Amino acid sequence: ATERTFSILKPDATRRNITGAVNAVIEGADLRIVGQRRIRMSRAQAETFYGVHKERPFFGELVEFMTSGPVVVQVLEGENAVARYREVMGATNPAQAAEGTIRKTFSESVGENTVHGSDSAENAAIEIAQFFQASDIVG
Ligand code: CMP
């Protein structure tokens, strides 16, 4: 079924000026960018967004990184968009990511791994609502 997922192009992508190159991979995978905004994430936003990882040893580093520069938040739409985007992103650790995936092509480390994508349709709805008003998503 057609569904939506939430995506972030992380600060390593904006810093290296490769957001267009990443978007080309997204669109090449038949995902449509139906919402997109470039923002500077606040510490509070990052801490809320990554709340499930609060107890992880890398939490502080993760929040530092996500607030270190601009990010591009996106809503992607397509057939099985959640699973499709996770395929296109590749494994969290770029060293383990498959050939042709965004992380294999562009990412430098597990921390600076270029993109985020929701892990379920339920979380996608929660994450989209954190950053988008319904009127800013145009399918
Ligand atoms: P993301 O899908 O955005 O959700 C959690 C993030 O934590 C993940 O991408 C990684 O970027 C980050 N992460 C996971 N493991 C590590 C790690 N060992 N060190 C630093 N960051 C990590």
PDB file of C-alpha atoms and ligand atoms in Angstrom:
ATOM      1  CA  ALA A   1       0.000   0.000   0.000  1.00  0.00           C
ATOM      2  CA  THR A   2       1.022   3.619  -0.449  1.00  0.00           C
ATOM      3  CA  GLU A   3       2.417   4.929   2.820  1.00  0.00           C
ATOM      4  CA  ARG A   4       4.578   7.709   4.213  1.00  0.00           C
ATOM      5  CA  THR A   5       7.830   7.668   6.098  1.00  0.00           C
ATOM      6  CA  PHE A   6       9.913  10.324   7.824  1.00  0.00           C
ATOM      7  CA  SER A   7      13.447  11.089   6.669  1.00  0.00           C
ATOM      8  CA  ILE A   8      16.252  13.329   7.883  1.00  0.00           C
ATOM      9  CA  LEU A   9      19.263  14.315   5.799  1.00  0.00           C
ATOM     10  CA  LYS A  10      21.754  14.722   8.635  1.00  0.00           C
ATOM     11  CA  PRO A  11      24.373  17.449   9.221  1.00  0.00           C
ATOM     12  CA  ASP A  12      27.108  15.473   7.423  1.00  0.00           C
ATOM     13  CA  ALA A  13      24.945  15.684   4.269  1.00  0.00           C
ATOM     14  CA  THR A  14      24.347  19.448   4.454  1.00  0.00           C
ATOM     15  CA  ARG A  15      27.994  20.093   5.407  1.00  0.00           C
ATOM     16  CA  ARG A  16      29.217  18.229   2.323  1.00  0.00           C
ATOM     17  CA  ASN A  17      26.539  19.793   0.055  1.00  0.00           C
ATOM     18  CA  ILE A  18      25.218  16.402  -1.072  1.00  0.00           C
ATOM     19  CA  THR A  19      21.510  16.800  -0.238  1.00  0.00           C
ATOM     20  CA  GLY A  20      20.629  16.872  -3.940  1.00  0.00           C
ATOM     21  CA  ALA A  21      22.666  13.746  -4.617  1.00  0.00           C
ATOM     22  CA  VAL A  22      20.886  11.938  -1.770  1.00  0.00           C
ATOM     23  CA  ASN A  23      17.492  13.175  -3.006  1.00  0.00           C
ATOM     24  CA  ALA A  24      18.307  11.782  -6.457  1.00  0.00           C
ATOM     25  CA  VAL A  25      18.797   8.336  -4.906  1.00  0.00           C
ATOM     26  CA  ILE A  26      15.514   8.699  -2.986  1.00  0.00           C
ATOM     27  CA  GLU A  27      13.586   9.699  -6.116  1.00  0.00           C
ATOM     28  CA  GLY A  28      15.352   7.009  -8.137  1.00  0.00           C
ATOM     29  CA  ALA A  29      13.861   4.483  -5.724  1.00  0.00           C
ATOM     30  CA  ASP A  30      10.311   5.652  -6.566  1.00  0.00           C
ATOM     31  CA  LEU A  31       9.873   7.549  -3.324  1.00  0.00           C
ATOM     32  CA  ARG A  32       8.273  10.991  -3.677  1.00  0.00           C
ATOM     33  CA  ILE A  33       9.402  13.884  -1.467  1.00  0.00           C
ATOM     34  CA  VAL A  34       5.979  15.246  -0.448  1.00  0.00           C
ATOM     35  CA  GLY A  35       7.277  17.445   2.393  1.00  0.00           C
ATOM     36  CA  GLN A  36      10.715  18.995   2.877  1.00  0.00           C
ATOM     37  CA  ARG A  37      12.187  21.696   5.087  1.00  0.00           C
ATOM     38  CA  ARG A  38      15.736  22.696   5.992  1.00  0.00           C
ATOM     39  CA  ILE A  39      16.043  23.453   9.704  1.00  0.00           C
ATOM     40  CA  ARG A  40      18.513  23.762  12.509  1.00  0.00           C
ATOM     41  CA  MET A  41      17.377  21.200  15.077  1.00  0.00           C
ATOM     42  CA  SER A  42      17.314  22.473  18.649  1.00  0.00           C
ATOM     43  CA  ARG A  43      18.801  20.408  21.465  1.00  0.00           C
ATOM     44  CA  ALA A  44      15.278  19.874  22.852  1.00  0.00           C
ATOM     45  CA  GLN A  45      13.994  18.664  19.480  1.00  0.00           C
ATOM     46  CA  ALA A  46      16.922  16.243  19.088  1.00  0.00           C
ATOM     47  CA  GLU A  47      16.543  14.908  22.638  1.00  0.00           C
ATOM     48  CA  THR A  48      12.817  14.335  22.101  1.00  0.00           C
ATOM     49  CA  PHE A  49      13.305  12.793  18.671  1.00  0.00           C
ATOM     50  CA  TYR A  50      15.953  10.345  19.926  1.00  0.00           C
ATOM     51  CA  GLY A  51      14.275   9.769  23.314  1.00  0.00           C
ATOM     52  CA  VAL A  52      14.270   5.974  22.838  1.00  0.00           C
ATOM     53  CA  HIS A  53      18.093   6.077  22.773  1.00  0.00           C
ATOM     54  CA  LYS A  54      18.458   8.140  25.969  1.00  0.00           C
ATOM     55  CA  GLU A  55      20.213   5.369  27.902  1.00  0.00           C
ATOM     56  CA  ARG A  56      22.615   4.485  25.089  1.00  0.00           C
ATOM     57  CA  PRO A  57      26.292   5.406  25.528  1.00  0.00           C
ATOM     58  CA  PHE A  58      26.238   7.362  22.257  1.00  0.00           C
ATOM     59  CA  PHE A  59      23.177   9.490  23.131  1.00  0.00           C
ATOM     60  CA  GLY A  60      25.150  12.640  23.993  1.00  0.00           C
ATOM     61  CA  GLU A  61      27.275  12.350  20.874  1.00  0.00           C
ATOM     62  CA  LEU A  62      24.150  11.747  18.767  1.00  0.00           C
ATOM     63  CA  VAL A  63      22.419  14.902  20.060  1.00  0.00           C
ATOM     64  CA  GLU A  64      25.639  16.931  19.590  1.00  0.00           C
ATOM     65  CA  PHE A  65      25.934  15.747  16.013  1.00  0.00           C
ATOM     66  CA  MET A  66      22.294  16.284  15.063  1.00  0.00           C
ATOM     67  CA  THR A  67      22.452  19.873  16.337  1.00  0.00           C
ATOM     68  CA  SER A  68      25.887  20.607  14.812  1.00  0.00           C
ATOM     69  CA  GLY A  69      24.543  21.952  11.526  1.00  0.00           C
ATOM     70  CA  PRO A  70      21.448  22.193   9.342  1.00  0.00           C
ATOM     71  CA  VAL A  71      19.370  19.125   8.599  1.00  0.00           C
ATOM     72  CA  VAL A  72      16.689  18.527   5.975  1.00  0.00           C
ATOM     73  CA  VAL A  73      13.524  16.932   7.332  1.00  0.00           C
ATOM     74  CA  GLN A  74      11.363  15.143   4.790  1.00  0.00           C
ATOM     75  CA  VAL A  75       8.172  13.196   4.317  1.00  0.00           C
ATOM     76  CA  LEU A  76       8.560  10.463   1.705  1.00  0.00           C
ATOM     77  CA  GLU A  77       5.617   8.750   0.057  1.00  0.00           C
ATOM     78  CA  GLY A  78       5.438   5.567  -1.968  1.00  0.00           C
ATOM     79  CA  GLU A  79       4.605   1.889  -2.094  1.00  0.00           C
ATOM     80  CA  ASN A  80       5.749   0.385   1.253  1.00  0.00           C
ATOM     81  CA  ALA A  81       7.704   3.599   1.856  1.00  0.00           C
ATOM     82  CA  VAL A  82       8.970   2.633   5.341  1.00  0.00           C
ATOM     83  CA  ALA A  83      10.635  -0.616   4.261  1.00  0.00           C
ATOM     84  CA  ARG A  84      11.585   0.746   0.845  1.00  0.00           C
ATOM     85  CA  TYR A  85      13.472   3.695   2.356  1.00  0.00           C
ATOM     86  CA  ARG A  86      15.277   1.473   4.855  1.00  0.00           C
ATOM     87  CA  GLU A  87      16.455  -0.665   1.948  1.00  0.00           C
ATOM     88  CA  VAL A  88      17.658   2.411   0.073  1.00  0.00           C
ATOM     89  CA  MET A  89      19.458   3.805   3.154  1.00  0.00           C
ATOM     90  CA  GLY A  90      21.367   0.595   3.862  1.00  0.00           C
ATOM     91  CA  ALA A  91      22.612  -0.686   7.223  1.00  0.00           C
ATOM     92  CA  THR A  92      23.105   1.808  10.100  1.00  0.00           C
ATOM     93  CA  ASN A  93      26.837   1.122   9.974  1.00  0.00           C
ATOM     94  CA  PRO A  94      28.038   2.147   6.495  1.00  0.00           C
ATOM     95  CA  ALA A  95      30.758  -0.530   6.696  1.00  0.00           C
ATOM     96  CA  GLN A  96      27.935  -3.102   6.624  1.00  0.00           C
ATOM     97  CA  ALA A  97      25.726  -1.342   4.081  1.00  0.00           C
ATOM     98  CA  ALA A  98      25.020  -2.961   0.711  1.00  0.00           C
ATOM     99  CA  GLU A  99      26.411  -1.613  -2.553  1.00  0.00           C
ATOM    100  CA  GLY A 100      24.291   1.148  -4.053  1.00  0.00           C
ATOM    101  CA  THR A 101      22.694   2.214  -0.764  1.00  0.00           C
ATOM    102  CA  ILE A 102      22.898   5.818   0.438  1.00  0.00           C
ATOM    103  CA  ARG A 103      25.066   4.926   3.422  1.00  0.00           C
ATOM    104  CA  LYS A 104      27.453   2.748   1.400  1.00  0.00           C
ATOM    105  CA  THR A 105      27.823   5.513  -1.178  1.00  0.00           C
ATOM    106  CA  PHE A 106      28.020   8.574   1.066  1.00  0.00           C
ATOM    107  CA  SER A 107      28.506   7.833   4.780  1.00  0.00           C
ATOM    108  CA  GLU A 108      31.692   8.168   6.779  1.00  0.00           C
ATOM    109  CA  SER A 109      30.801   6.437  10.072  1.00  0.00           C
ATOM    110  CA  VAL A 110      27.989   4.858  12.116  1.00  0.00           C
ATOM    111  CA  GLY A 111      27.435   8.175  13.877  1.00  0.00           C
ATOM    112  CA  GLU A 112      27.607  10.367  10.784  1.00  0.00           C
ATOM    113  CA  ASN A 113      25.498   8.133   8.579  1.00  0.00           C
ATOM    114  CA  THR A 114      23.856  10.775   6.369  1.00  0.00           C
ATOM    115  CA  VAL A 115      20.207   9.755   6.714  1.00  0.00           C
ATOM    116  CA  HIS A 116      17.526   8.736   9.176  1.00  0.00           C
ATOM    117  CA  GLY A 117      14.416   6.780   8.215  1.00  0.00           C
ATOM    118  CA  SER A 118      11.514   5.644  10.405  1.00  0.00           C
ATOM    119  CA  ASP A 119      11.590   1.991  11.482  1.00  0.00           C
ATOM    120  CA  SER A 120       7.802   1.446  11.380  1.00  0.00           C
ATOM    121  CA  ALA A 121       4.655   3.075  10.013  1.00  0.00           C
ATOM    122  CA  GLU A 122       3.591   3.838  13.581  1.00  0.00           C
ATOM    123  CA  ASN A 123       6.848   5.655  14.372  1.00  0.00           C
ATOM    124  CA  ALA A 124       6.701   7.404  10.991  1.00  0.00           C
ATOM    125  CA  ALA A 125       3.407   9.034  11.969  1.00  0.00           C
ATOM    126  CA  ILE A 126       4.856  10.154  15.319  1.00  0.00           C
ATOM    127  CA  GLU A 127       8.042  11.506  13.741  1.00  0.00           C
ATOM    128  CA  ILE A 128       6.239  13.300  10.895  1.00  0.00           C
ATOM    129  CA  ALA A 129       3.958  14.989  13.440  1.00  0.00           C
ATOM    130  CA  GLN A 130       7.006  16.235  15.364  1.00  0.00           C
ATOM    131  CA  PHE A 131       8.257  18.260  12.384  1.00  0.00           C
ATOM    132  CA  PHE A 132       5.376  18.824   9.937  1.00  0.00           C
ATOM    133  CA  GLN A 133       1.938  20.341   9.918  1.00  0.00           C
ATOM    134  CA  ALA A 134      -0.527  18.527   7.666  1.00  0.00           C
ATOM    135  CA  SER A 135      -0.747  21.612   5.432  1.00  0.00           C
ATOM    136  CA  ASP A 136       3.008  21.441   4.700  1.00  0.00           C
ATOM    137  CA  ILE A 137       2.724  17.955   3.204  1.00  0.00           C
ATOM    138  CA  VAL A 138       1.529  17.989  -0.390  1.00  0.00           C
ATOM    139  CA  GLY A 139       1.143  14.583  -1.985  1.00  0.00           C
TER     140      GLY A 139
HETATM  141  P1  CMP B   1      19.312   6.745  13.264  1.00  0.00           P
HETATM  142  O1  CMP B   1      18.588   5.792  12.373  1.00  0.00           O
HETATM  143  O2  CMP B   1      19.114   8.179  12.984  1.00  0.00           O
HETATM  144  O3  CMP B   1      18.873   6.436  14.764  1.00  0.00           O
HETATM  145  C1  CMP B   1      19.765   6.306  15.840  1.00  0.00           C
HETATM  146  C2  CMP B   1      21.122   6.756  15.476  1.00  0.00           C
HETATM  147  O4  CMP B   1      22.107   6.512  16.429  1.00  0.00           O
HETATM  148  C3  CMP B   1      21.589   6.005  14.270  1.00  0.00           C
HETATM  149  O5  CMP B   1      20.877   6.467  13.144  1.00  0.00           O
HETATM  150  C4  CMP B   1      23.087   6.263  14.268  1.00  0.00           C
HETATM  151  O6  CMP B   1      23.417   7.402  13.528  1.00  0.00           O
HETATM  152  C5  CMP B   1      23.341   6.525  15.734  1.00  0.00           C
HETATM  153  N1  CMP B   1      24.215   5.477  16.261  1.00  0.00           N
HETATM  154  C6  CMP B   1      23.962   4.173  16.298  1.00  0.00           C
HETATM  155  N2  CMP B   1      24.996   3.527  16.838  1.00  0.00           N
HETATM  156  C7  CMP B   1      25.942   4.466  17.135  1.00  0.00           C
HETATM  157  C8  CMP B   1      27.219   4.423  17.704  1.00  0.00           C
HETATM  158  N3  CMP B   1      27.770   3.262  18.093  1.00  0.00           N
HETATM  159  N4  CMP B   1      27.884   5.592  17.853  1.00  0.00           N
HETATM  160  C9  CMP B   1      27.311   6.751  17.470  1.00  0.00           C
HETATM  161  N5  CMP B   1      26.085   6.854  16.919  1.00  0.00           N
HETATM  162  C10 CMP B   1      25.420   5.715  16.759  1.00  0.00           C
END
